Every structure is written in C-alpha cells, then in structure tokens.
Amino acid sequence: MDLVVNKCECLLCNKVFFEWEEAELDECPHCNASLDTDKSANVIGEMSVVIELDVTTGKVSVPFVGLNP
C-alpha cells in the first residue's frame, strides 16, 4: 500500500513537520498555529511511503521510503 506524506514548513515558526496527504494537521506541532484558519503551512516536499502488512502475523513494515523534494 502506498501512502503519501507531505513535508511541510510552518510559515509562522519556519519549522518543518510531516503530515499524511488527505489527513492534514489542524495545528503546527511546534508552535500550535492554526493551519486551517491561517493557511500557514507550505508543502515543500512529498514522500511516497510503501507500507506492507503481513496478513498472517499482522506485522507492519516500511520497506521503502522515497523523498521527492
């Protein structure tokens, strides 16, 4: 299963954080600025994360992570 993770930068505190695509954060995890109201996040990159689930054991693994700046 491929998941997309966005690399974001808060425009208020200039710190980087990560969020799942289509499950964006409401607040900056560093300065708690509202990302919904202020539109204060800038997407600066995207990661494609492949997650595998062993259906027998339930073990989840991440065999590959790639960053597209």
Coordinates of C-alpha atoms in Angstrom, one line a residue, residues 3-67:
L3 CA 0.8 6.4 1.3
V4 CA 1.8 10.0 0.6
V5 CA 3.4 12.1 3.3
N6 CA 3.8 15.8 2.8
K7 CA 6.9 17.6 4.2
C8 CA 5.6 21.0 5.3
E9 CA 7.0 24.2 6.7
C10 CA 5.1 26.4 9.1
L11 CA 5.2 30.0 7.8
L12 CA 5.0 31.4 11.3
C13 CA 7.8 29.5 13.1
N14 CA 9.6 28.2 10.0
K15 CA 9.9 24.7 11.4
V16 CA 9.4 21.5 9.3
F17 CA 6.8 18.9 10.1
F18 CA 5.2 16.0 8.2
E19 CA 1.5 15.1 7.6
W20 CA -0.4 12.4 5.7
E21 CA -1.9 13.6 2.5
E22 CA -5.7 14.0 2.9
A23 CA -5.3 13.9 6.7
E24 CA -3.7 17.3 7.3
L25 CA -3.0 18.7 10.7
D26 CA -5.1 21.4 12.3
E27 CA -2.2 23.0 14.1
C28 CA 1.5 23.3 13.7
P29 CA 3.1 20.7 16.0
H30 CA 5.8 23.2 17.0
C31 CA 4.1 26.5 17.7
N32 CA 0.4 25.4 17.7
A33 CA -0.6 28.0 15.0
S34 CA -3.9 27.1 13.4
L35 CA -3.2 25.7 9.9
D36 CA -6.9 25.7 9.0
T37 CA -7.6 29.3 9.7
D38 CA -4.2 31.0 8.9
K39 CA -3.2 28.8 5.9
S40 CA 0.2 29.0 7.5
A41 CA 1.8 25.8 6.1
N42 CA 3.8 25.4 3.0
V43 CA 4.2 22.0 1.4
I44 CA 7.9 21.8 0.5
G45 CA 8.2 18.1 -0.5
E46 CA 6.4 14.8 -0.8
M47 CA 7.3 11.3 0.4
S48 CA 6.0 8.1 -1.0
V49 CA 5.8 5.5 1.7
V50 CA 5.2 1.9 0.9
I51 CA 3.7 0.0 3.8
E52 CA 3.3 -3.8 3.8
L53 CA 1.1 -5.8 6.1
D54 CA 1.8 -9.5 6.8
V55 CA -1.7 -10.8 6.8
T56 CA -0.7 -13.9 8.8
T57 CA 1.1 -12.2 11.7
G58 CA -0.3 -8.6 11.4
K59 CA 3.2 -7.2 11.3
V60 CA 3.5 -3.9 9.5
S61 CA 6.8 -2.9 7.8
V62 CA 8.0 0.0 5.7
P63 CA 10.4 -1.5 3.2
F64 CA 10.9 1.7 1.1
V65 CA 10.7 5.5 1.7
G66 CA 11.4 8.0 -1.1
L67 CA 11.5 11.7 -0.9

